[in-house]
C-alpha atoms as a PDB file:
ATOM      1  CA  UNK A   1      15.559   0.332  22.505  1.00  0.00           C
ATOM      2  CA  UNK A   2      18.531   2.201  22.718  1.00  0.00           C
ATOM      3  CA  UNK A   3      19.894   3.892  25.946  1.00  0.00           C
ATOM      4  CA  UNK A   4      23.065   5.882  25.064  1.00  0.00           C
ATOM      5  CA  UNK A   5      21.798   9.113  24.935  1.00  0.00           C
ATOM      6  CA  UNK A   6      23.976  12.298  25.106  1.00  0.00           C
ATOM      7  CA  UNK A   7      23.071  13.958  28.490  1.00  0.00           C
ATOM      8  CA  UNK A   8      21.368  17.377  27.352  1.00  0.00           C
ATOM      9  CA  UNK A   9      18.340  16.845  26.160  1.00  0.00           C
ATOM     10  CA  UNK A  10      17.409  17.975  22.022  1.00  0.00           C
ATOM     11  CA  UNK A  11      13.957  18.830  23.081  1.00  0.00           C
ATOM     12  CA  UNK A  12      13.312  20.773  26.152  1.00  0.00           C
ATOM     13  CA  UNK A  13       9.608  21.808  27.112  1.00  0.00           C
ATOM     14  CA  UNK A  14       8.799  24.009  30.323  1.00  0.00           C
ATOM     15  CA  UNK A  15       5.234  24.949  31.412  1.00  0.00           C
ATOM     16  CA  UNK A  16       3.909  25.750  27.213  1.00  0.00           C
ATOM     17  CA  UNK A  17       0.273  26.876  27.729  1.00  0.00           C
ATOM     18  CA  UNK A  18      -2.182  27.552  24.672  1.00  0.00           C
ATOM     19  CA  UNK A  19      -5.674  28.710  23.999  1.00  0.00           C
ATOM     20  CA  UNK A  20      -7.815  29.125  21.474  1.00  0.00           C
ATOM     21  CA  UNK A  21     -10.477  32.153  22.469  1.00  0.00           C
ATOM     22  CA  UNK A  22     -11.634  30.207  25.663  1.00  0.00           C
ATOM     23  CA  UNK A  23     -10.383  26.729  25.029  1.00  0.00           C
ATOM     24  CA  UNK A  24      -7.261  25.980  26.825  1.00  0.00           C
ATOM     25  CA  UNK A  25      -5.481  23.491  24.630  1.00  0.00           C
ATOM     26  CA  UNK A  26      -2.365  23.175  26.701  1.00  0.00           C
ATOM     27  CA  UNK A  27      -2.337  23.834  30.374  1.00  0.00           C
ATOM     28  CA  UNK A  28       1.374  24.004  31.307  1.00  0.00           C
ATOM     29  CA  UNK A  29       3.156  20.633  29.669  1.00  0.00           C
ATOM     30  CA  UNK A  30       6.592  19.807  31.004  1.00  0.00           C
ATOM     31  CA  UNK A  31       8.829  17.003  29.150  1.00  0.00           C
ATOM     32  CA  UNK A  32      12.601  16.376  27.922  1.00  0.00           C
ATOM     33  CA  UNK A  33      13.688  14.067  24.824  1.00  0.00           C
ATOM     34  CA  UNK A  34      17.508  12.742  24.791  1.00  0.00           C
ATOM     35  CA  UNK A  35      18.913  12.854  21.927  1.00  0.00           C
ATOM     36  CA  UNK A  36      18.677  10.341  19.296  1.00  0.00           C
ATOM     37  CA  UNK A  37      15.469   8.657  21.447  1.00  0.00           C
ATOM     38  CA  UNK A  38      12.151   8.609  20.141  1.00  0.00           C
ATOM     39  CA  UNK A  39       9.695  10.038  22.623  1.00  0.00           C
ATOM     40  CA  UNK A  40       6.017   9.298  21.877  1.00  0.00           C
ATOM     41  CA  UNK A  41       3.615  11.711  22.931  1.00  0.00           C
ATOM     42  CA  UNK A  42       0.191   9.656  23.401  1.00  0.00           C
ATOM     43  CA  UNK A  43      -3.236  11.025  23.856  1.00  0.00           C
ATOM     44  CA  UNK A  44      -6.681  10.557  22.408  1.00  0.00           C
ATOM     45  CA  UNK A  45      -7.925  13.075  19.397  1.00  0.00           C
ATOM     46  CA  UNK A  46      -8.449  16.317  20.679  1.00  0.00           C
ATOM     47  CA  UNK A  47      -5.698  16.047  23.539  1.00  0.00           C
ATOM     48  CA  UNK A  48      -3.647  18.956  22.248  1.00  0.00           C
ATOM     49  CA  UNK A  49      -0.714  16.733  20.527  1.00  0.00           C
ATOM     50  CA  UNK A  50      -0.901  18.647  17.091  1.00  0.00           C
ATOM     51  CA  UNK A  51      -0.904  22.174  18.729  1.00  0.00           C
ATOM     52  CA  UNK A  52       2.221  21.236  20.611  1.00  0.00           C
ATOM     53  CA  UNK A  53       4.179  19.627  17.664  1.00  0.00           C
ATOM     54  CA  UNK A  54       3.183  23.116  15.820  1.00  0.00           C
ATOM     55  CA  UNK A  55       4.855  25.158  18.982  1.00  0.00           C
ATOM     56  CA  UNK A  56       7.998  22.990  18.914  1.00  0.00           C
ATOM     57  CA  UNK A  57       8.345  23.230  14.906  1.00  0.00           C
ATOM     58  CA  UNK A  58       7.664  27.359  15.002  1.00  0.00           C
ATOM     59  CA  UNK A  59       4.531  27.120  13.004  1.00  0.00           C
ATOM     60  CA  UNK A  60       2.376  28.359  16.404  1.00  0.00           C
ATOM     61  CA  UNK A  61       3.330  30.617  19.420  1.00  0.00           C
ATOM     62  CA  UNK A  62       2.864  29.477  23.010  1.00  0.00           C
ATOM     63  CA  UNK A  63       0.821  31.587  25.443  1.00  0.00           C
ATOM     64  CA  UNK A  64       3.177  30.946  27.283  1.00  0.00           C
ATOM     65  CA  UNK A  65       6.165  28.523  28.563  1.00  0.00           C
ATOM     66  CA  UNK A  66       9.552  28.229  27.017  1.00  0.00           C
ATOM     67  CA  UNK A  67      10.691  25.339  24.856  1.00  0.00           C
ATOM     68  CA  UNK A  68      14.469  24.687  23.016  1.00  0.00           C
ATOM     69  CA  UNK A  69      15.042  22.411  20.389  1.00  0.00           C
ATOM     70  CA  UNK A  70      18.799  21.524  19.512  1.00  0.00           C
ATOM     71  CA  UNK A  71      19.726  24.184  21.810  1.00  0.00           C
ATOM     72  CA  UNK A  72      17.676  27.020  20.445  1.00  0.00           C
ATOM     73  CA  UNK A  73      14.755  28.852  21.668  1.00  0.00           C
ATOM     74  CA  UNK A  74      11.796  28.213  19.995  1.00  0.00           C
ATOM     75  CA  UNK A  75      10.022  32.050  20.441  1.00  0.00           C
ATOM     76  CA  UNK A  76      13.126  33.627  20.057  1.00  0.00           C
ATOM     77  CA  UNK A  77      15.404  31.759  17.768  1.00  0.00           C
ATOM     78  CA  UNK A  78      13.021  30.264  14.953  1.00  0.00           C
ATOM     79  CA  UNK A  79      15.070  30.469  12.321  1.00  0.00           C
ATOM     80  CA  UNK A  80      17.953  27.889  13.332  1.00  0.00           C
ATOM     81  CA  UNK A  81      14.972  26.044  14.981  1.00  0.00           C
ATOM     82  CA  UNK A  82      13.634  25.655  11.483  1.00  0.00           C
ATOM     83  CA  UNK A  83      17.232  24.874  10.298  1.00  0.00           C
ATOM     84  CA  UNK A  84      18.048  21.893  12.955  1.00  0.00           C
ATOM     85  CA  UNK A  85      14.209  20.266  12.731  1.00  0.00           C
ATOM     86  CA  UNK A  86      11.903  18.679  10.051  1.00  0.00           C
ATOM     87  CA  UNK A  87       8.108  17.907  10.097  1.00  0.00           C
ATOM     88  CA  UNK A  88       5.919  14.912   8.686  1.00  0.00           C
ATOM     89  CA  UNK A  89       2.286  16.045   8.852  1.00  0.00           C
ATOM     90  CA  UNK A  90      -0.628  13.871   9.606  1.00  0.00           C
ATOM     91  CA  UNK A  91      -0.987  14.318   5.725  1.00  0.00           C
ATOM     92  CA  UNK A  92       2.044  12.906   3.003  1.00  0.00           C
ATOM     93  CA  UNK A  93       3.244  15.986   1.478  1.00  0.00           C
ATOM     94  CA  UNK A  94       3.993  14.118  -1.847  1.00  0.00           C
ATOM     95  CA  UNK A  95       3.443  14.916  -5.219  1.00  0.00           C
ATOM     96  CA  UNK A  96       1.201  12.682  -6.750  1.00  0.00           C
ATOM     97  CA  UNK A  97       2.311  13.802 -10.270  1.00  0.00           C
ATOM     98  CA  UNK A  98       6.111  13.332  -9.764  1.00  0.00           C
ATOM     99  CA  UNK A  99       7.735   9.852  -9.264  1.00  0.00           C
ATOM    100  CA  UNK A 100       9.181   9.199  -6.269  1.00  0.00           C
ATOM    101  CA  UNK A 101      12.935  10.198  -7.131  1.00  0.00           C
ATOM    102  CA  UNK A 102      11.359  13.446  -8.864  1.00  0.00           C
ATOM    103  CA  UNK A 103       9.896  14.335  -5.827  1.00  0.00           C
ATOM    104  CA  UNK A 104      13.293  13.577  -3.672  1.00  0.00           C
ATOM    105  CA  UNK A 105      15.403  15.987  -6.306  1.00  0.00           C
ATOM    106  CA  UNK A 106      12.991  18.921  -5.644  1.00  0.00           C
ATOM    107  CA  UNK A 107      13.262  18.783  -2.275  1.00  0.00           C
ATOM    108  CA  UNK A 108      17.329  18.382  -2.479  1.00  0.00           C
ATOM    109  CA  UNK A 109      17.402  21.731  -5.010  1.00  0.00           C
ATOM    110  CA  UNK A 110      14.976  23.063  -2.343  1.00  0.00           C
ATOM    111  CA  UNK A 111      17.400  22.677   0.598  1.00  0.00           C
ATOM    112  CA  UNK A 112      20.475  23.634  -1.975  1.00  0.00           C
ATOM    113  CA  UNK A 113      21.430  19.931  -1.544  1.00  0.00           C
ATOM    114  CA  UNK A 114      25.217  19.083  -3.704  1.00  0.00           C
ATOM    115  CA  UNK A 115      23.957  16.580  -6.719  1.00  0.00           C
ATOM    116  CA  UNK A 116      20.378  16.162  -6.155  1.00  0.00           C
ATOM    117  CA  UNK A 117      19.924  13.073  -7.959  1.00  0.00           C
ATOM    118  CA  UNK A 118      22.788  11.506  -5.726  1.00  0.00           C
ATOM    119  CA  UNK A 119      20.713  12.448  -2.438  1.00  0.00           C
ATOM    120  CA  UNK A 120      17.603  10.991  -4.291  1.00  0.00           C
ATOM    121  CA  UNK A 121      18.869   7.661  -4.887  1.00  0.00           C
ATOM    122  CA  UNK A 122      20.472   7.442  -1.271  1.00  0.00           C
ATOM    123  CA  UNK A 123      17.224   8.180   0.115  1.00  0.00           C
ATOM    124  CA  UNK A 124      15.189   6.043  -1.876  1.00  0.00           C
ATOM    125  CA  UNK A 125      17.918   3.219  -1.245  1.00  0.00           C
ATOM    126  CA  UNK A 126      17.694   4.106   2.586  1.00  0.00           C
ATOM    127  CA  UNK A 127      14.020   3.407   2.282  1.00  0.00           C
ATOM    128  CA  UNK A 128      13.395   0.608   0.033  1.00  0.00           C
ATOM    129  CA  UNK A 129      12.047   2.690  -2.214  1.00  0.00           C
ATOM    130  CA  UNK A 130      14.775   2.380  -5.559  1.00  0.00           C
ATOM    131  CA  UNK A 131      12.601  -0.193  -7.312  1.00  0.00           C
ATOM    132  CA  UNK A 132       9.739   2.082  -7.323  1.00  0.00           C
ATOM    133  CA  UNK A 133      11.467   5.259  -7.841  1.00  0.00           C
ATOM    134  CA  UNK A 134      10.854   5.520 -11.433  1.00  0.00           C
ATOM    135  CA  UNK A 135       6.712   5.433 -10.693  1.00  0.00           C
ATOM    136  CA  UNK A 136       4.521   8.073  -9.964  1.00  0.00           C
ATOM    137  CA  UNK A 137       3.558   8.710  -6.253  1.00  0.00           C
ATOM    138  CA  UNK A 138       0.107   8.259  -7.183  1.00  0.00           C
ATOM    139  CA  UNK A 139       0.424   5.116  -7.641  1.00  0.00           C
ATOM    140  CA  UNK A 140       1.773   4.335  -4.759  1.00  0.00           C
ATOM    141  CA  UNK A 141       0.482   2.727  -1.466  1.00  0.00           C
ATOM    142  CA  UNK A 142      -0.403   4.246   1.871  1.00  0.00           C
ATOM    143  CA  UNK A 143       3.127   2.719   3.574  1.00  0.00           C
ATOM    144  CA  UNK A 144       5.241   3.877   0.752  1.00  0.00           C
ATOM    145  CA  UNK A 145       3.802   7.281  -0.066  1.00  0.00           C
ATOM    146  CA  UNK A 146       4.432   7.447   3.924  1.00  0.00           C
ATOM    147  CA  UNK A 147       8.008   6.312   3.788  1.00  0.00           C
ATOM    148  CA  UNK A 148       8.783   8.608   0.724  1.00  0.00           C
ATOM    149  CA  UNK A 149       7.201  11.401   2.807  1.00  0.00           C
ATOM    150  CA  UNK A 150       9.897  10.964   5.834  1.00  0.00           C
ATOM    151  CA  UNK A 151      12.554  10.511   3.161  1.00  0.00           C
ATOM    152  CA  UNK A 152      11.985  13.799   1.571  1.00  0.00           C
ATOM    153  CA  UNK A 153      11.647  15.150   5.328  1.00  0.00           C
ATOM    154  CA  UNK A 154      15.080  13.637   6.008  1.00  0.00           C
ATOM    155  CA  UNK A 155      17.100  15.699   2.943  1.00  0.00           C
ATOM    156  CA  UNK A 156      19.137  17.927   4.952  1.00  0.00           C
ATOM    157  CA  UNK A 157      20.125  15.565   7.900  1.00  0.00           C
ATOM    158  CA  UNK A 158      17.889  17.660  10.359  1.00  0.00           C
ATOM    159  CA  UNK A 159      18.780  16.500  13.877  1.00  0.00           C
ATOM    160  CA  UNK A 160      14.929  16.208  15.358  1.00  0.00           C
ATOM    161  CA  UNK A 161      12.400  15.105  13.127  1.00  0.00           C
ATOM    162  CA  UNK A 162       8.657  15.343  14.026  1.00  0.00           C
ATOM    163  CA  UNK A 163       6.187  12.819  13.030  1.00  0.00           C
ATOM    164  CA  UNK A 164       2.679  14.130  13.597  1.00  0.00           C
ATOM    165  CA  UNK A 165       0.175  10.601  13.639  1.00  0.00           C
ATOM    166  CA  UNK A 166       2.358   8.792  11.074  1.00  0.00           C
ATOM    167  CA  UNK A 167       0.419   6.152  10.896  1.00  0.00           C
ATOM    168  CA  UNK A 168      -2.268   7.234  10.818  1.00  0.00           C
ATOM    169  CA  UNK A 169      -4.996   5.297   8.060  1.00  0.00           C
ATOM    170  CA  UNK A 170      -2.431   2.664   7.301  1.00  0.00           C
ATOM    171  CA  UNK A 171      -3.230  -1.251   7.138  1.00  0.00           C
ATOM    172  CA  UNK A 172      -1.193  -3.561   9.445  1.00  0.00           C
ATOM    173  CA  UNK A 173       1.258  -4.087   6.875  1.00  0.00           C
ATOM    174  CA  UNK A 174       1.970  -0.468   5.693  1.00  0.00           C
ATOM    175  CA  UNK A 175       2.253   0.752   9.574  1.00  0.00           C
ATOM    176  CA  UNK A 176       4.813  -1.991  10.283  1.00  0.00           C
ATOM    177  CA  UNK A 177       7.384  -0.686   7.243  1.00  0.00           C
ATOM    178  CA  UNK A 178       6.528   2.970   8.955  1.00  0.00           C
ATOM    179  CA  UNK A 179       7.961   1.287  12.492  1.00  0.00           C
ATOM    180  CA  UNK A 180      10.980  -0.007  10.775  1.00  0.00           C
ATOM    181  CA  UNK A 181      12.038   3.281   9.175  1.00  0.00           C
ATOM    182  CA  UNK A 182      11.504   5.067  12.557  1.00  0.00           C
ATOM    183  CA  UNK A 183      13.490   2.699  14.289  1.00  0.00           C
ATOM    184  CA  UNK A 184      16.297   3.163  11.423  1.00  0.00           C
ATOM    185  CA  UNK A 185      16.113   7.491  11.823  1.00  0.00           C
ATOM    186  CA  UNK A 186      16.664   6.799  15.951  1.00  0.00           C
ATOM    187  CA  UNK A 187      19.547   3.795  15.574  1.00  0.00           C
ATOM    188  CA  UNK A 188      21.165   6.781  12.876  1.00  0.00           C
ATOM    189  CA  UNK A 189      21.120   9.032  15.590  1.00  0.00           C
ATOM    190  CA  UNK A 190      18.507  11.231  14.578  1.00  0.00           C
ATOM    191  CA  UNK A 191      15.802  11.966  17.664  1.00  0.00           C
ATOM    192  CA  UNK A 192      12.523  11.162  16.793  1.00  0.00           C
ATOM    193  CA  UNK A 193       9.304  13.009  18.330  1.00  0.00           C
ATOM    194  CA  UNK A 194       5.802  11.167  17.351  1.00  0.00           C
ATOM    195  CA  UNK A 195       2.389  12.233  18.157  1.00  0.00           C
ATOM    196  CA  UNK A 196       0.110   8.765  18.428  1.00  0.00           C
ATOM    197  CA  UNK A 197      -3.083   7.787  19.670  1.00  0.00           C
ATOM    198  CA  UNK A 198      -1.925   3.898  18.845  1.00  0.00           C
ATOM    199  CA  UNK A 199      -1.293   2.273  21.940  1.00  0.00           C
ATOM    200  CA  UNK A 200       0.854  -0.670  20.454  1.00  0.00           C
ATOM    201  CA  UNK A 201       2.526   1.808  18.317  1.00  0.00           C
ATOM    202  CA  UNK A 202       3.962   3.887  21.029  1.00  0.00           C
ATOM    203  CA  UNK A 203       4.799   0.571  23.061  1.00  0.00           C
ATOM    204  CA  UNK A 204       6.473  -0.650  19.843  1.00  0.00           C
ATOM    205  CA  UNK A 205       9.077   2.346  18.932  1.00  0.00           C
ATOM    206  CA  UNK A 206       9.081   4.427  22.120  1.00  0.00           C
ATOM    207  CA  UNK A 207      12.222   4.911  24.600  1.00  0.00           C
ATOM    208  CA  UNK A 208       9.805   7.040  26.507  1.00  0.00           C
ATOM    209  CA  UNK A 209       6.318   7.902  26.617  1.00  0.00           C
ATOM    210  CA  UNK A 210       4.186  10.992  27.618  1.00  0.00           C
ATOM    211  CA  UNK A 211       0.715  10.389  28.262  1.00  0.00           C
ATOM    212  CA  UNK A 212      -1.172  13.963  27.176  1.00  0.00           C
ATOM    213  CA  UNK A 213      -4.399  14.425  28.669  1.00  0.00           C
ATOM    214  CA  UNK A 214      -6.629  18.116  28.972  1.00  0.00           C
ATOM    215  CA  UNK A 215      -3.719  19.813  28.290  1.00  0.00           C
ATOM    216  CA  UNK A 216      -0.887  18.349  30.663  1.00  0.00           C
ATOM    217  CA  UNK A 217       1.564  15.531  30.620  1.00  0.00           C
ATOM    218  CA  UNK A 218       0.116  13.296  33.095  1.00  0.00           C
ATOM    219  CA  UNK A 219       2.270  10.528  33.183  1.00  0.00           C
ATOM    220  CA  UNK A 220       6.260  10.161  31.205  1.00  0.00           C
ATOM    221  CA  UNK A 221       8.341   7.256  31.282  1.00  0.00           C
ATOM    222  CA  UNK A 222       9.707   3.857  29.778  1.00  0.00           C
ATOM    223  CA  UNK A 223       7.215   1.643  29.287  1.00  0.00           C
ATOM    224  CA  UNK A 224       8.894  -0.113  32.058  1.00  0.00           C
ATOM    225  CA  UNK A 225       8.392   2.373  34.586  1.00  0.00           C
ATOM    226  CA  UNK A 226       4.506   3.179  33.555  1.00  0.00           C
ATOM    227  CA  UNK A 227       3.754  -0.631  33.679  1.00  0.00           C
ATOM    228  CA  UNK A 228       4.427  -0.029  37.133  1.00  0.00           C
ATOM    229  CA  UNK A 229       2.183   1.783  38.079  1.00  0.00           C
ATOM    230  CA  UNK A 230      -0.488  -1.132  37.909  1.00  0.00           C
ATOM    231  CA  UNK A 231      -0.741  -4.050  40.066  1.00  0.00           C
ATOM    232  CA  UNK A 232       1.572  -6.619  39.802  1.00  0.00           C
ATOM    233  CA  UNK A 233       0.024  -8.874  37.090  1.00  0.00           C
ATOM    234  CA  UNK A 234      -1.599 -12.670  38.548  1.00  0.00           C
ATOM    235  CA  UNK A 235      -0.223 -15.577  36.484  1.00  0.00           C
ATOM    236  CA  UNK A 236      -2.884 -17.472  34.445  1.00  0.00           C
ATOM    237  CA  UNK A 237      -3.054 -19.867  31.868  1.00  0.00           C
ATOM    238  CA  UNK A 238      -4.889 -18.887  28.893  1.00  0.00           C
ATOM    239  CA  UNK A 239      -5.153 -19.570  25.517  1.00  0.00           C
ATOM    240  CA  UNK A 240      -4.057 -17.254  23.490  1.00  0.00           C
ATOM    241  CA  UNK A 241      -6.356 -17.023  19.960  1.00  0.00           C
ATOM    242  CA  UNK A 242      -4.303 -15.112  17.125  1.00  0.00           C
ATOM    243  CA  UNK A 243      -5.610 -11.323  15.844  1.00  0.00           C
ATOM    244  CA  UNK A 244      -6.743 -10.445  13.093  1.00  0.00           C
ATOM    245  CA  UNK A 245      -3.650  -8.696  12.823  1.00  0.00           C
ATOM    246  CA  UNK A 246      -2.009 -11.900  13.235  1.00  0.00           C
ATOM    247  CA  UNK A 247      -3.728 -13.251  10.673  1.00  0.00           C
ATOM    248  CA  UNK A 248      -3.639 -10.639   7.892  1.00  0.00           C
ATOM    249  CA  UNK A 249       0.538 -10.520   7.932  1.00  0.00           C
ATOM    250  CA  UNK A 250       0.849 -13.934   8.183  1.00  0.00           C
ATOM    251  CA  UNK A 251      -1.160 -14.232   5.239  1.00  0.00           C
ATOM    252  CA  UNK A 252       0.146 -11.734   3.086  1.00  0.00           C
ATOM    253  CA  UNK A 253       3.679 -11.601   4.606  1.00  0.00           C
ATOM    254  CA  UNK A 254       5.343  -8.985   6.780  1.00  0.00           C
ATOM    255  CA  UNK A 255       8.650  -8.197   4.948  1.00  0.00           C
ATOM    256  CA  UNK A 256       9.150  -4.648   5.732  1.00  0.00           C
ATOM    257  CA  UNK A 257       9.474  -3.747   2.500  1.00  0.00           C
ATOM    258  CA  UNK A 258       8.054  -3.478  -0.856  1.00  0.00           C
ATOM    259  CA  UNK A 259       8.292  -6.032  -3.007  1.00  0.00           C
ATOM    260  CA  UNK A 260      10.049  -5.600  -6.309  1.00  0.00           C
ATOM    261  CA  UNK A 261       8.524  -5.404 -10.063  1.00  0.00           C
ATOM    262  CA  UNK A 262      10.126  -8.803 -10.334  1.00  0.00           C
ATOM    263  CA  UNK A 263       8.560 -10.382  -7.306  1.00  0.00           C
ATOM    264  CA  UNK A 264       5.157  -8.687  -8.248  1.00  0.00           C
ATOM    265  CA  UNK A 265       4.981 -10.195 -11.777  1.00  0.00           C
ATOM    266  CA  UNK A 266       5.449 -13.801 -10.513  1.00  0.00           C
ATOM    267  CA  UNK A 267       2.842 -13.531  -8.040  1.00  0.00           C
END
């Protein structure tokens, strides 16, 4: 992970509260994110992660709290909020009909983008995409319909991207190509805010975690520091059987990225 953050923080969240009638979602949540980290905000379904990544992207208002992203008030500057941010839903807002570069040019005429079809190919190089670019969406699988999703989320260099469960109903392999483009957005410099309740996932890509549960940050760290707050582990000699997991990418292979139309024929 890296550690060279800039000192102010591109996400700032102070005491944000939210009901729904007489459900209190969030119950006063507190948390910074440095920029260009990726803070994981982990919690079981139901723990209020979704509300808060809707108060941070402008698309809810807080009962109450205050909360800046890049430097701008979220309740009182939206607009520029909106400008310096972009959000990947639990659901891939792809269009099945459109290939993947067809879908990359809309968005880049979208966000008034210079040569659209430029910024399409440079995002479907960035993501290992440019063999497939020329096929529908539709067709293609969970990891890459994810991947073009964050690409077409990326078109404007936002500064803080949000990534609400993105791996959500993806196989071993897909959610390990998902990991390698997050990594890539953070190592650019971009900070990266993701909502999981994956354990390994947030141990995987995380600088820091915040543990959400009923409605308050109850724990927020490294994984370093929260490890610590168990008893030193005893020293035993086990064996260790290989997962599933294990099993299914060793099988199929774990490349990070999808194989070409070449490599697909002679299989």
């Amino acid at each position: 992970m890296r550690t060279n953050h800039t000192l102010d923080p591109a996400i700032r969240v102070e005491g944000i509260e939210k009901s729904f009638r007489d459900l209190q979602v969030l119950r006063g949540v507190d948390f910074d994110v440095s920029a260009g980290s990726i803070f994981a905000l982990l919690g079981s379904n139901g723990a209020g992660k979704t509300t808060l990544v809707r108060i941070l992207s402008t698309l809810l208002a807080a009962d109450a709290g205050t909360a800046a992203v890049s430097g701008f008030d979220v309740g009182t500057q939206p607009a520029d909020v909106r400008r310096s941010i972009s959000l990947t839903g639990q659901f891939t807002a792809v269009d099945d009909v459109l290939t993947g570069r067809e879908n990359l040019v809309l968005i880049a005429k979208l966000r008034h983008r210079k040569n659209p079809g430029a910024v399409a190919d440079e995002m479907l190089a960035r993501f290992a995409l440019t063999d497939s670019g020329t096929r529908r969406a539709g067709t293609y699988s969970g990891g890459m319909r994810r991947r073009l999703d964050i690409a077409m989320s990326l078109i404007g260099e936002p500064g803080v991207i949000f990534l609400d469960e993105p791996t959500a109903g993806l196989d071993p392999q897909a959610r390990n190509e998902v990991w390698h483009a997050v990594r890539e957005l953070a190592a650019a410099g971009t900070t990266v805010l993701l909502t999981t309740q994956y354990l390994d996932e947030a141990e995987q890509l995380a600088d820091r975690i915040g543990i959400l549960h009923q409605g308050v940050i109850i724990r927020n760290g490294t994984l370093s520091e929260l490890q610590q707050l168990l008893p030193p582990a005893k020293t035993e000699y086990v064996t260790k059987q290989a997962s599933l997991e294990d099993v299914f990418l060793a099988l199929v292979g774990d490349t990070g990225r999808t194989p070409t139309a070449e490599e697909r024929e002679s299989r």
